[in-house]
Coordinates of C-alpha atoms and ligand atoms in Angstrom, one line a residue:
Chain J
X19 CA -70.9 112.9 -39.1
X20 CA -71.5 111.2 -42.1
X21 CA -70.1 114.0 -43.6
X22 CA -66.5 114.0 -41.3
X23 CA -66.4 110.3 -42.8
X24 CA -66.7 110.8 -45.7
X25 CA -64.1 113.4 -45.8
X26 CA -62.1 111.5 -43.6
X27 CA -62.4 108.0 -46.0
X28 CA -61.9 110.2 -49.2
X29 CA -58.4 112.1 -48.3
X30 CA -57.2 108.9 -47.0
X31 CA -57.9 107.6 -50.5
X32 CA -56.5 110.0 -52.1
X33 CA -53.2 109.5 -49.6
X34 CA -52.7 106.1 -50.3
X35 CA -52.9 106.9 -54.2
X36 CA -50.2 109.6 -53.9
X37 CA -48.2 106.8 -52.3
X38 CA -48.3 109.2 -49.0
X39 CA -49.3 106.2 -47.0
X40 CA -46.9 104.1 -48.7
X41 CA -43.9 106.4 -48.3
X42 CA -44.7 107.7 -44.4
X43 CA -44.8 103.6 -43.5
X44 CA -41.6 102.7 -45.7
X45 CA -39.8 105.5 -44.0
X46 CA -41.0 104.9 -40.7
X47 CA -40.6 100.8 -40.4
X48 CA -36.8 101.4 -42.3
X49 CA -35.3 103.8 -39.6
X50 CA -36.9 102.4 -37.2
X51 CA -35.6 98.9 -37.7
X52 CA -32.1 100.8 -38.6
X53 CA -31.8 102.1 -35.3
X54 CA -33.3 99.0 -33.3
X55 CA -30.6 97.0 -35.0
X56 CA -28.2 100.0 -34.3
X57 CA -29.5 99.8 -30.5
X58 CA -28.8 96.1 -30.1
X59 CA -25.4 96.2 -30.1
X60 CA -24.1 95.3 -27.6
X61 CA -24.2 98.5 -24.6
X62 CA -21.4 97.9 -22.8
X63 CA -22.9 98.3 -19.5
X64 CA -24.6 101.4 -19.4
X65 CA -27.0 99.5 -17.0
X66 CA -30.3 100.7 -19.7
X67 CA -32.2 97.8 -21.8
X68 CA -31.4 97.9 -25.8
X69 CA -35.2 99.2 -26.1
X70 CA -34.6 102.3 -24.3
X71 CA -31.7 103.2 -26.6
X72 CA -33.7 102.8 -29.1
X73 CA -35.8 104.9 -27.8
X74 CA -33.7 107.8 -27.3
X75 CA -32.1 107.8 -31.2
X76 CA -35.8 107.3 -32.4
X77 CA -36.9 110.3 -30.3
X78 CA -33.4 112.4 -31.8
X79 CA -35.4 111.2 -35.6
X80 CA -38.7 112.1 -35.0
X81 CA -38.2 114.9 -34.2
X82 CA -37.3 115.9 -38.0
X83 CA -39.1 113.3 -39.5
X84 CA -42.9 113.8 -38.3
X85 CA -42.9 117.2 -38.6
X86 CA -41.6 117.1 -42.1
X87 CA -44.2 113.9 -43.2
X88 CA -46.9 115.8 -41.2
X89 CA -46.0 119.1 -43.3
X90 CA -45.6 117.2 -46.6
X91 CA -49.2 115.6 -46.0
X92 CA -51.0 118.8 -44.9
X93 CA -49.9 121.6 -47.4
X94 CA -51.7 120.8 -50.5
X95 CA -55.2 120.1 -48.1
X96 CA -57.1 124.0 -48.8
X97 CA -54.3 125.3 -51.5
X98 CA -55.0 122.5 -54.0
X99 CA -58.6 122.5 -53.4
X100 CA -58.4 126.1 -54.7
X101 CA -56.3 125.8 -57.4
X102 CA -58.5 123.0 -58.6
X103 CA -61.6 124.9 -58.3
X104 CA -63.1 122.2 -56.0
X105 CA -62.5 124.7 -52.8
X106 CA -65.6 126.4 -54.0
X107 CA -67.8 123.8 -54.5
X108 CA -67.2 122.2 -51.3
X109 CA -67.8 125.6 -49.2
X110 CA -71.0 125.8 -51.2
X111 CA -72.0 122.3 -49.9
X112 CA -73.8 122.1 -46.5
X113 CA -70.7 121.3 -44.4
X114 CA -68.8 123.5 -42.1
X115 CA -65.2 124.6 -42.7
X116 CA -64.6 123.1 -39.3
X117 CA -65.9 119.5 -40.6
X118 CA -63.6 119.9 -43.6
X119 CA -60.8 120.4 -41.6
X120 CA -61.6 117.6 -39.1
X121 CA -62.4 115.2 -41.8
X122 CA -58.7 115.6 -43.3
X123 CA -57.4 115.7 -40.3
X124 CA -58.3 111.9 -39.1
X125 CA -57.3 110.9 -42.7
X126 CA -54.0 112.4 -42.5
X127 CA -53.5 111.4 -38.2
X128 CA -54.3 107.7 -39.3
X129 CA -51.9 108.3 -41.9
X130 CA -49.3 109.3 -39.4
X131 CA -50.3 106.8 -36.6
X132 CA -50.1 104.4 -38.6
X133 CA -46.5 104.7 -39.6
X134 CA -45.4 105.5 -36.3
X135 CA -46.9 102.5 -34.4
X136 CA -45.5 100.0 -37.6
X137 CA -42.2 101.5 -37.0
X138 CA -42.4 101.8 -33.1
X139 CA -43.9 98.0 -33.0
X140 CA -40.9 96.6 -35.5
X141 CA -38.0 98.2 -33.4
X142 CA -40.1 96.8 -30.0
X143 CA -40.2 93.3 -32.0
X144 CA -36.2 93.7 -32.6
X145 CA -35.0 94.7 -29.3
X146 CA -37.3 92.2 -27.6
X147 CA -36.0 89.0 -29.9
X148 CA -32.5 89.7 -29.0
X149 CA -32.8 90.8 -25.7
X150 CA -35.9 89.5 -23.8
X151 CA -34.6 92.6 -20.8
X152 CA -35.4 95.4 -23.3
X153 CA -39.5 95.0 -21.9
X154 CA -38.5 97.1 -19.8
X155 CA -38.5 99.9 -22.4
X156 CA -41.9 99.3 -23.4
X157 CA -43.5 102.0 -21.2
X158 CA -40.6 104.9 -23.0
X159 CA -41.6 103.3 -26.5
X160 CA -45.2 103.3 -26.1
X161 CA -45.0 107.2 -24.6
X162 CA -42.7 108.1 -27.9
X163 CA -45.4 106.9 -30.0
X164 CA -48.3 109.0 -28.0
X165 CA -46.5 112.1 -27.8
X166 CA -45.7 111.6 -32.0
X167 CA -48.7 111.6 -32.9
X168 CA -49.9 114.8 -31.2
X169 CA -46.6 115.9 -32.6
X170 CA -47.3 114.9 -36.0
X171 CA -51.3 116.4 -35.1
X172 CA -49.1 119.5 -34.0
X173 CA -47.4 119.8 -37.8
X174 CA -50.8 118.8 -39.6
X175 CA -52.5 122.2 -37.9
X176 CA -49.9 124.0 -39.2
X177 CA -49.7 122.7 -42.7
X178 CA -53.3 123.6 -43.1
X179 CA -52.7 127.3 -41.4
X180 CA -50.3 127.6 -44.3
X181 CA -52.2 126.0 -47.0
X182 CA -55.1 128.4 -46.3
X183 CA -52.7 131.5 -45.8
X184 CA -50.9 130.5 -49.3
X185 CA -54.1 129.2 -51.6
X186 CA -51.4 128.2 -54.0
X187 CA -49.7 125.2 -53.6
X188 CA -46.3 125.5 -54.3
X189 CA -46.6 129.0 -52.1
X190 CA -47.8 126.4 -49.0
X191 CA -44.8 123.6 -50.3
X192 CA -42.7 126.8 -50.3
X193 CA -43.8 127.7 -46.5
X194 CA -44.2 123.8 -44.9
X195 CA -40.8 123.8 -46.2
X196 CA -39.5 127.0 -44.2
X197 CA -41.4 126.2 -40.8
X198 CA -40.0 122.8 -40.3
X199 CA -36.7 124.4 -41.3
X200 CA -37.2 126.9 -39.1
X201 CA -38.5 125.0 -36.0
X202 CA -37.0 122.2 -36.4
X203 CA -33.3 122.9 -37.6
X204 CA -32.1 126.5 -37.2
X205 CA -34.6 127.3 -34.2
X206 CA -32.1 124.5 -32.2
X207 CA -28.8 126.1 -33.8
X208 CA -29.7 129.1 -32.9
X209 CA -30.2 128.0 -29.1
X210 CA -26.9 126.3 -28.7
X211 CA -25.5 129.4 -30.5
X212 CA -27.1 132.1 -27.9
X213 CA -25.8 129.8 -25.2
X214 CA -22.4 129.4 -26.2
X215 CA -22.3 133.1 -26.2
X216 CA -24.3 133.5 -23.1
X217 CA -21.4 131.6 -21.4
X218 CA -24.3 130.9 -18.5
X219 CA -25.6 134.0 -17.9
X220 CA -30.0 135.2 -17.6
X221 CA -30.4 133.5 -21.6
X222 CA -29.6 129.8 -20.4
X223 CA -31.2 129.8 -17.1
X224 CA -34.1 131.6 -17.8
X225 CA -35.3 132.5 -21.7
X226 CA -34.1 129.3 -23.0
X227 CA -36.2 126.5 -20.8
X228 CA -39.0 128.8 -22.0
X229 CA -37.7 128.7 -25.7
X230 CA -37.5 125.0 -25.3
X231 CA -40.8 124.2 -24.2
X232 CA -42.7 126.7 -26.5
X233 CA -41.3 125.0 -30.1
X234 CA -43.1 121.7 -30.1
X235 CA -40.7 120.2 -31.7
X236 CA -38.1 120.4 -28.5
X237 CA -41.2 119.9 -26.2
X238 CA -41.6 116.6 -27.8
X239 CA -37.6 115.9 -27.4
X240 CA -37.4 117.0 -24.2
X241 CA -40.7 115.4 -22.5
X242 CA -39.4 112.2 -24.2
X243 CA -35.5 112.1 -22.7
X244 CA -36.9 113.8 -19.3
X245 CA -39.6 111.4 -19.4
X246 CA -37.0 108.3 -19.5
X247 CA -34.4 110.0 -17.8
X248 CA -32.3 109.7 -20.7
X249 CA -31.1 113.7 -20.6
X250 CA -28.1 113.2 -19.3
X251 CA -27.2 110.7 -22.0
X252 CA -28.5 112.7 -25.1
X253 CA -26.4 115.2 -26.3
X254 CA -27.1 119.0 -27.6
X255 CA -30.4 120.8 -26.6
X256 CA -31.8 117.9 -24.4
X257 CA -28.7 117.7 -23.0
X258 CA -28.8 121.1 -21.7
X259 CA -32.5 120.8 -19.9
X260 CA -31.8 118.4 -17.5
X261 CA -33.5 121.0 -14.9
X262 CA -36.8 121.4 -16.3
X263 CA -39.9 119.8 -14.9
X264 CA -41.5 116.9 -17.2
X265 CA -45.4 118.8 -17.1
X266 CA -43.8 121.6 -18.4
X267 CA -43.2 119.8 -21.6
X268 CA -45.8 117.4 -21.5
X269 CA -48.4 120.1 -21.4
X270 CA -46.8 122.0 -24.1
X271 CA -47.3 118.9 -26.4
X272 CA -50.7 118.4 -25.3
X273 CA -51.8 122.4 -25.9
X274 CA -49.7 122.3 -29.2
X275 CA -51.9 120.9 -31.7
X276 CA -54.9 121.8 -30.2
X277 CA -53.3 125.0 -31.2
X278 CA -52.5 124.6 -34.2
X279 CA -55.7 122.9 -35.1
X280 CA -57.7 126.6 -34.4
X281 CA -55.0 128.4 -36.2
X282 CA -55.3 126.4 -38.4
X283 CA -59.4 126.9 -38.6
X284 CA -59.1 130.6 -38.1
X285 CA -57.0 130.9 -41.3
X286 CA -59.6 128.4 -43.1
X287 CA -62.3 130.6 -41.7
X288 CA -60.3 133.3 -43.8
X289 CA -60.1 131.6 -47.1
X290 CA -63.0 133.4 -49.7
X291 CA -62.9 130.8 -52.8
Chain E
X21 CA -92.6 132.9 -50.9
X22 CA -92.8 133.1 -54.7
X23 CA -89.5 133.2 -56.2
X24 CA -86.6 130.8 -55.4
X25 CA -84.3 133.1 -56.2
X26 CA -84.5 137.0 -55.3
X27 CA -81.8 139.6 -55.7
X28 CA -81.8 143.0 -54.7
X29 CA -79.7 146.2 -55.7
X30 CA -76.2 143.8 -55.5
X31 CA -73.6 145.8 -55.4
X32 CA -69.3 144.1 -55.2
X33 CA -66.5 146.0 -55.6
X34 CA -63.3 144.3 -55.8
X35 CA -61.3 147.1 -54.4
X36 CA -61.2 149.7 -57.7
X37 CA -63.2 146.9 -60.0
X38 CA -66.7 147.5 -59.7
X39 CA -67.8 143.6 -60.5
X40 CA -71.6 144.6 -60.3
X41 CA -73.7 147.8 -60.0
X42 CA -77.6 147.7 -58.9
X43 CA -78.5 144.1 -60.4
X44 CA -81.7 143.1 -59.2
X45 CA -83.1 139.6 -60.8
X46 CA -85.5 137.1 -59.1
X47 CA -86.1 133.8 -60.4
X48 CA -89.5 131.8 -60.1
X49 CA -89.4 127.9 -59.5
X50 CA -89.6 126.0 -62.7
X51 CA -87.9 128.8 -64.7
X52 CA -84.6 129.1 -66.4
X53 CA -82.7 131.5 -66.6
X54 CA -79.6 132.1 -68.4
X55 CA -76.7 135.1 -67.8
X56 CA -75.0 136.5 -70.7
X57 CA -72.4 138.7 -70.8
X58 CA -68.6 139.3 -72.3
X59 CA -65.6 138.1 -70.5
X60 CA -65.9 139.8 -67.1
X61 CA -69.3 141.2 -67.0
X62 CA -69.3 139.6 -63.7
X63 CA -71.6 136.5 -64.4
X64 CA -69.5 133.9 -61.9
X65 CA -69.2 136.9 -59.2
X66 CA -72.9 136.9 -58.8
X67 CA -73.2 133.7 -58.5
X68 CA -70.9 133.3 -56.3
X69 CA -72.2 136.2 -54.2
X70 CA -75.9 133.6 -54.7
X71 CA -73.6 131.2 -52.8
X72 CA -72.4 133.1 -50.0
X73 CA -69.0 132.0 -51.3
X74 CA -67.9 135.5 -51.7
X75 CA -69.9 138.7 -49.6
X76 CA -71.6 141.4 -51.1
X77 CA -70.6 145.1 -51.4
X78 CA -74.2 146.4 -50.6
X79 CA -78.1 145.0 -51.6
X80 CA -79.5 141.6 -50.8
X81 CA -79.8 138.4 -51.7
X82 CA -82.3 135.8 -50.4
X83 CA -82.6 131.7 -51.8
X84 CA -86.4 130.3 -50.5
X85 CA -86.2 132.5 -47.8
X86 CA -82.6 132.4 -46.2
X87 CA -79.5 134.3 -47.3
X88 CA -76.7 133.2 -48.7
X89 CA -74.4 130.5 -47.2
X90 CA -76.9 129.7 -44.6
X91 CA -76.9 126.3 -44.2
X92 CA -80.9 125.9 -45.1
X93 CA -79.4 128.2 -48.1
X94 CA -76.9 125.9 -49.0
X95 CA -78.9 122.7 -48.7
X96 CA -81.3 124.0 -51.3
X97 CA -78.6 124.9 -54.2
X98 CA -76.3 122.8 -56.3
X99 CA -73.8 124.6 -57.7
X100 CA -71.3 124.1 -60.5
X101 CA -68.4 126.1 -60.8
X102 CA -66.8 127.2 -64.4
X103 CA -63.3 125.2 -64.9
X104 CA -63.4 122.7 -62.2
X105 CA -61.4 120.0 -62.1
X106 CA -61.9 117.2 -59.6
X107 CA -59.1 115.9 -57.4
X108 CA -57.3 112.9 -60.4
X109 CA -56.7 110.2 -58.4
X110 CA -60.6 109.9 -57.4
X111 CA -63.0 107.8 -59.9
X112 CA -65.9 109.2 -60.6
X113 CA -67.7 107.4 -59.0
X114 CA -65.7 107.6 -55.5
X115 CA -66.0 111.2 -56.3
X116 CA -69.8 111.5 -57.1
X117 CA -70.4 109.1 -53.3
X118 CA -68.3 111.7 -51.5
X119 CA -70.9 114.3 -52.7
X120 CA -73.4 112.5 -52.0
X121 CA -72.6 111.7 -48.5
X122 CA -71.8 115.5 -47.7
X123 CA -75.5 115.8 -48.8
X124 CA -76.8 113.6 -46.2
X125 CA -78.1 111.4 -49.4
X126 CA -77.0 107.4 -50.1
X127 CA -73.6 106.9 -51.0
X128 CA -75.1 104.0 -53.7
X129 CA -76.9 106.7 -55.5
X130 CA -73.2 107.7 -57.4
X131 CA -74.0 104.9 -60.5
X132 CA -77.0 106.1 -60.8
X133 CA -76.1 109.5 -61.1
X134 CA -73.5 108.7 -63.6
X135 CA -75.6 106.7 -66.1
X136 CA -77.9 110.0 -66.2
X137 CA -75.2 112.0 -67.2
X138 CA -73.9 109.3 -69.5
X139 CA -70.9 108.8 -67.6
X140 CA -71.4 105.1 -66.5
X141 CA -69.2 103.3 -68.4
X142 CA -66.3 105.4 -67.1
X143 CA -67.5 105.4 -63.4
X144 CA -64.5 103.2 -62.1
X145 CA -61.8 104.5 -63.9
X146 CA -59.9 107.9 -62.3
X147 CA -60.9 111.3 -63.1
X148 CA -57.0 111.8 -64.1
X149 CA -58.0 110.1 -67.1
X150 CA -61.2 111.5 -68.1
X151 CA -61.5 114.1 -71.2
X152 CA -62.5 117.5 -70.5
X153 CA -66.3 116.9 -71.3
X154 CA -65.8 113.8 -69.0
X155 CA -64.7 115.9 -65.8
X156 CA -67.5 118.0 -66.5
X157 CA -70.3 115.2 -66.1
X158 CA -68.8 114.3 -63.0
X159 CA -69.8 118.6 -62.3
X160 CA -72.6 117.9 -63.5
X161 CA -73.9 114.5 -61.9
X162 CA -72.9 116.2 -58.5
X163 CA -75.0 119.4 -58.8
X164 CA -78.2 116.9 -59.7
X165 CA -77.7 115.5 -56.5
X166 CA -80.6 115.6 -54.0
X167 CA -83.5 118.1 -55.3
X168 CA -82.1 121.0 -55.3
X169 CA -84.6 124.1 -55.4
X170 CA -82.2 126.5 -57.4
X171 CA -79.2 125.3 -59.6
X172 CA -76.6 127.6 -60.3
X173 CA -74.4 126.2 -63.3
X174 CA -71.3 128.4 -64.5
X175 CA -71.0 127.7 -67.8
X176 CA -72.3 123.9 -67.5
X177 CA -72.2 123.0 -71.0
X178 CA -68.2 124.3 -71.8
X179 CA -66.4 121.0 -73.4
X180 CA -69.3 119.3 -74.1
X181 CA -70.1 118.4 -77.5
X182 CA -73.5 119.3 -79.1
X183 CA -75.1 116.3 -78.9
X184 CA -74.5 115.9 -74.9
X185 CA -75.3 119.8 -74.8
X186 CA -78.6 118.9 -76.3
X187 CA -79.0 115.6 -73.7
X188 CA -78.0 118.2 -70.9
X189 CA -80.7 120.9 -71.5
X190 CA -83.3 117.8 -72.0
X191 CA -82.1 117.1 -68.5
X192 CA -82.5 120.9 -67.4
X193 CA -86.1 120.5 -68.8
X194 CA -86.8 117.6 -66.7
X195 CA -85.5 119.5 -63.2
X196 CA -87.4 122.7 -64.5
X197 CA -90.5 121.0 -65.1
X198 CA -90.4 119.2 -61.3
X199 CA -90.3 123.4 -60.2
X200 CA -86.5 123.7 -59.7
X201 CA -84.7 126.8 -60.4
X202 CA -82.3 127.0 -62.8
X203 CA -79.8 130.2 -63.4
X204 CA -76.8 129.4 -65.7
X205 CA -74.1 131.4 -67.4
X206 CA -73.4 130.9 -71.0
X207 CA -71.4 131.8 -74.0
X208 CA -73.2 129.5 -76.7
X209 CA -76.0 131.5 -77.6
X210 CA -78.2 129.6 -79.8
X211 CA -78.3 126.8 -77.2
X212 CA -79.6 129.3 -74.5
X213 CA -82.1 130.8 -77.2
X214 CA -83.5 127.2 -77.4
X215 CA -83.8 126.2 -73.9
X216 CA -84.3 129.1 -71.9
X217 CA -87.2 131.2 -70.6
X218 CA -85.6 133.9 -69.6
X219 CA -82.1 135.9 -70.9
X220 CA -80.2 138.3 -68.7
X221 CA -77.7 140.4 -70.5
X222 CA -74.8 141.7 -68.0
X223 CA -72.8 144.5 -69.4
X224 CA -69.3 145.6 -67.1
X225 CA -71.8 144.7 -64.2
X226 CA -74.7 146.2 -65.0
X227 CA -78.2 144.5 -66.3
X228 CA -78.8 145.8 -69.6
X229 CA -81.3 143.6 -70.8
X230 CA -83.8 141.0 -69.4
X231 CA -86.9 139.1 -70.7
X232 CA -87.7 136.4 -72.8
X233 CA -86.4 136.6 -76.1
X234 CA -89.6 137.6 -77.7
X235 CA -89.5 140.3 -75.4
X236 CA -85.8 141.2 -76.1
X237 CA -86.6 141.2 -79.7
X238 CA -89.1 143.8 -79.2
X239 CA -87.8 145.6 -77.7
X240 CA -84.4 146.0 -79.5
X241 CA -86.3 146.4 -82.4
X242 CA -83.4 145.4 -85.1
X243 CA -84.1 145.4 -88.5
X244 CA -85.3 141.7 -90.3
X245 CA -83.5 140.0 -92.5
X246 CA -85.6 138.4 -95.8
X247 CA -84.1 136.4 -98.4
X248 CA -86.1 136.2 -101.7
X249 CA -85.0 133.8 -104.7
X250 CA -86.3 134.6 -107.8
X251 CA -87.5 132.1 -110.8
X252 CA -84.9 131.8 -113.5
X253 CA -84.2 135.1 -115.0
X254 CA -86.2 137.3 -112.8
X255 CA -83.9 138.3 -110.4
X256 CA -83.6 142.0 -112.3
X257 CA -87.2 142.1 -111.8
X258 CA -87.6 141.7 -108.4
X259 CA -84.4 143.7 -107.6
X260 CA -86.2 146.8 -109.7
X261 CA -89.4 146.6 -107.4
X262 CA -87.4 146.2 -104.0
X263 CA -85.5 148.8 -103.2
X264 CA -82.2 148.2 -101.2
X265 CA -82.1 144.2 -101.8
X266 CA -78.6 143.6 -102.8
X267 CA -77.5 140.0 -104.4
X268 CA -75.8 137.4 -102.3
X269 CA -75.3 134.2 -103.9
X270 CA -78.1 133.8 -106.4
X271 CA -80.5 135.0 -103.2
X272 CA -82.1 139.0 -102.8
X273 CA -81.1 139.8 -99.5
X274 CA -82.6 142.9 -98.0
X275 CA -83.9 143.9 -94.2
X276 CA -86.6 145.6 -92.9
X277 CA -87.5 147.2 -89.7
X278 CA -89.9 145.1 -87.1
X279 CA -93.0 147.7 -88.2
X280 CA -92.5 147.5 -92.2
X281 CA -91.9 143.6 -91.6
X282 CA -95.7 143.2 -93.2
X283 CA -95.8 145.8 -95.6
X284 CA -92.4 144.3 -97.6
X285 CA -94.2 140.9 -97.3
X286 CA -97.2 142.4 -99.1
X287 CA -94.8 143.9 -101.6
X288 CA -93.2 140.4 -102.5
X289 CA -96.3 138.7 -102.5
X290 CA -97.3 141.2 -105.1
X291 CA -94.7 140.0 -107.3
X292 CA -96.4 136.7 -108.2
X293 CA -94.7 134.0 -109.8
X294 CA -91.7 135.5 -110.0
X295 CA -90.8 134.5 -106.6
X296 CA -89.4 131.3 -106.1
X297 CA -89.0 131.0 -102.2
X298 CA -89.2 133.6 -99.3
X299 CA -87.0 132.9 -95.7
X300 CA -88.0 135.4 -93.3
X301 CA -84.9 135.7 -90.9
X302 CA -85.9 137.3 -87.2
X303 CA -82.4 138.8 -85.4
X304 CA -80.5 136.1 -83.4
X305 CA -80.0 136.3 -79.9
X306 CA -76.4 137.0 -81.3
X307 CA -77.5 140.5 -82.8
X308 CA -79.4 140.7 -79.5
X309 CA -77.0 140.5 -77.3
X310 CA -74.7 142.9 -79.2
X311 CA -77.2 145.2 -79.4
X312 CA -77.8 145.1 -76.0
X313 CA -74.0 144.8 -74.6
X314 CA -72.7 147.8 -76.5
X315 CA -74.1 149.8 -74.5
X316 CA -77.4 150.4 -76.8
X317 CA -80.0 149.7 -74.4
X318 CA -83.1 151.7 -73.8
Ligands
ATP402 N1 -61.3 137.5 -56.3 C1 -60.7 138.9 -57.6 N2 -60.5 140.0 -57.2 C2 -60.1 141.2 -58.4 N3 -61.3 141.1 -59.3 C3 -62.1 140.1 -59.0 C4 -62.0 139.2 -58.3 N4 -62.8 138.2 -59.0 C5 -63.6 138.5 -59.5 N5 -63.1 139.9 -60.6 C6 -63.2 141.0 -61.4 O1 -64.9 141.0 -61.4 C7 -64.5 140.9 -62.8 C8 -65.9 139.9 -63.3 O2 -65.6 138.9 -63.2 P1 -66.2 137.4 -63.2 O3 -65.3 136.5 -63.1 O4 -67.4 137.5 -62.7 O5 -66.7 137.7 -65.0 P2 -67.4 136.3 -65.8 O6 -68.8 137.0 -66.2 O7 -67.5 135.5 -65.1 O8 -66.2 136.3 -66.8 P3 -65.8 134.9 -67.4 O9 -66.8 134.9 -68.8 O10 -65.0 135.3 -68.5 O11 -66.1 134.0 -66.8 C9 -64.0 140.8 -63.5 O12 -63.0 142.4 -63.9 C10 -63.0 140.4 -62.7 O13 -61.6 140.7 -62.6
MG403 MG1 -67.2 133.1 -65.3

């Protein structure tokens, strides 16, 4: 336990000095403020409170931002140590590889959690300050907060796995960007294209819901939009999927962090320094 | 258990490359063993196998009755990899505190360790600002953590200045006196010559020679060099009575086999007053090293 704590605090210190902490906090704070200020504009009698509107736009943003931040923080974790030569030293110490991963994860997840909570706190503050009824949106915001942290854990795990597989920081960075583009951007475009081509056939009714659930980023968006009953208001992929039960997306966002970390552990175990 | 480290018939292949072939070696408690060999001879590979970082292809390694890489073995062994570069964003003290925690020791001991390796003045500076030798000292400091039964040091003195090297070997003497075994590799033969108990020469992954310096000298049976300085005017006289001698910078240089050494010395003493000075130079470790590593092994 002491070993994990020491690893975590060392990693946190490194992230602090490398400015990852600042970058994550500033990004989340700025985006949350901008979105909540935009969301506080008169909603035109839509019947939803302002915070809920902000939560919907924060959800769309987080789908891109959280995985990106998580991958940027994690891609160097193993490959960087391998390149510096400290990995062979670390593995000669009486610490299990899983403990190394858990220590790093604790630090990196803490950074993401801080950034998410700061951003969401600011958003809540702005919304409630300008409109008392916005407190009704707090449960939705809280749901967004913890699911964002889980999404972060998934992509941290993916980042460690890529870092272990490539063993060089430059290679790991490339793989991380590729994964982000693939899962967060291209995946949705491909799905939309397929739906349009399919025109309401088997793909749209059978394969599409599954495809949304298995992608952690889509599952995250779906979960938050379904839970707040906002799928109807949301455009694009989210709008096409209001028939999927909540527990499907919920299980996906709960299972993915565990799966990604198991994957990371398996990849790390194969690394020979 | 008498030896800290026992290696028997160890073999390691990297695909086509035979990095180690039939290596056997034991290191007793308190013994300092130097591993010598050309670049690519297999020194670092041998060390990584001892630490359990890479698996062996064949053979057996035991460290204090435990298998390489087992928790018991990792507790007992300290390691200094070659070319290690610690994270530039941490200070020397933070890095050593972390390593202390990983070994279950109190992080407060960090300052003391850094003092031992002469880094106390820079302990609170980031490692990114350190010189090469200073970074190497961080590595040495972490290798001293706890009371390791075996220290595996891969080119520990690379990057250290001559004075620090001497201090480093004094440190090793202390550790060895307390019963720690030390296995180190080095390309600096002169320091190894003076400060280790036993020398192992690897060549292309095989042990070509092993023993104390005296053992190796005896076995190599390389010629001894004698330098004779003549009193003014007698140089030619002496040269005539010592066949094979050649003039170099005003002194006569002469080589003879170990077995003929005393006889030759006798001939020189017979010259009496004509000789001003005499130096006997045994073959250096460098000579022995080239002898053994070029495949002249017996
Ligand atoms: N991971 C690896 N994959 C393939 N070959 C390797 C690997 N590691 C080492 N080798 C090969 O094994 C041989 C021994 O390498 P090793 O690093 O042990 O040499 P060394 O004696 O430490 O040399 P140096 O004095 O340069 O440090 C070399 O031929 C090297 O190319
Ligand atoms: Mg080497």
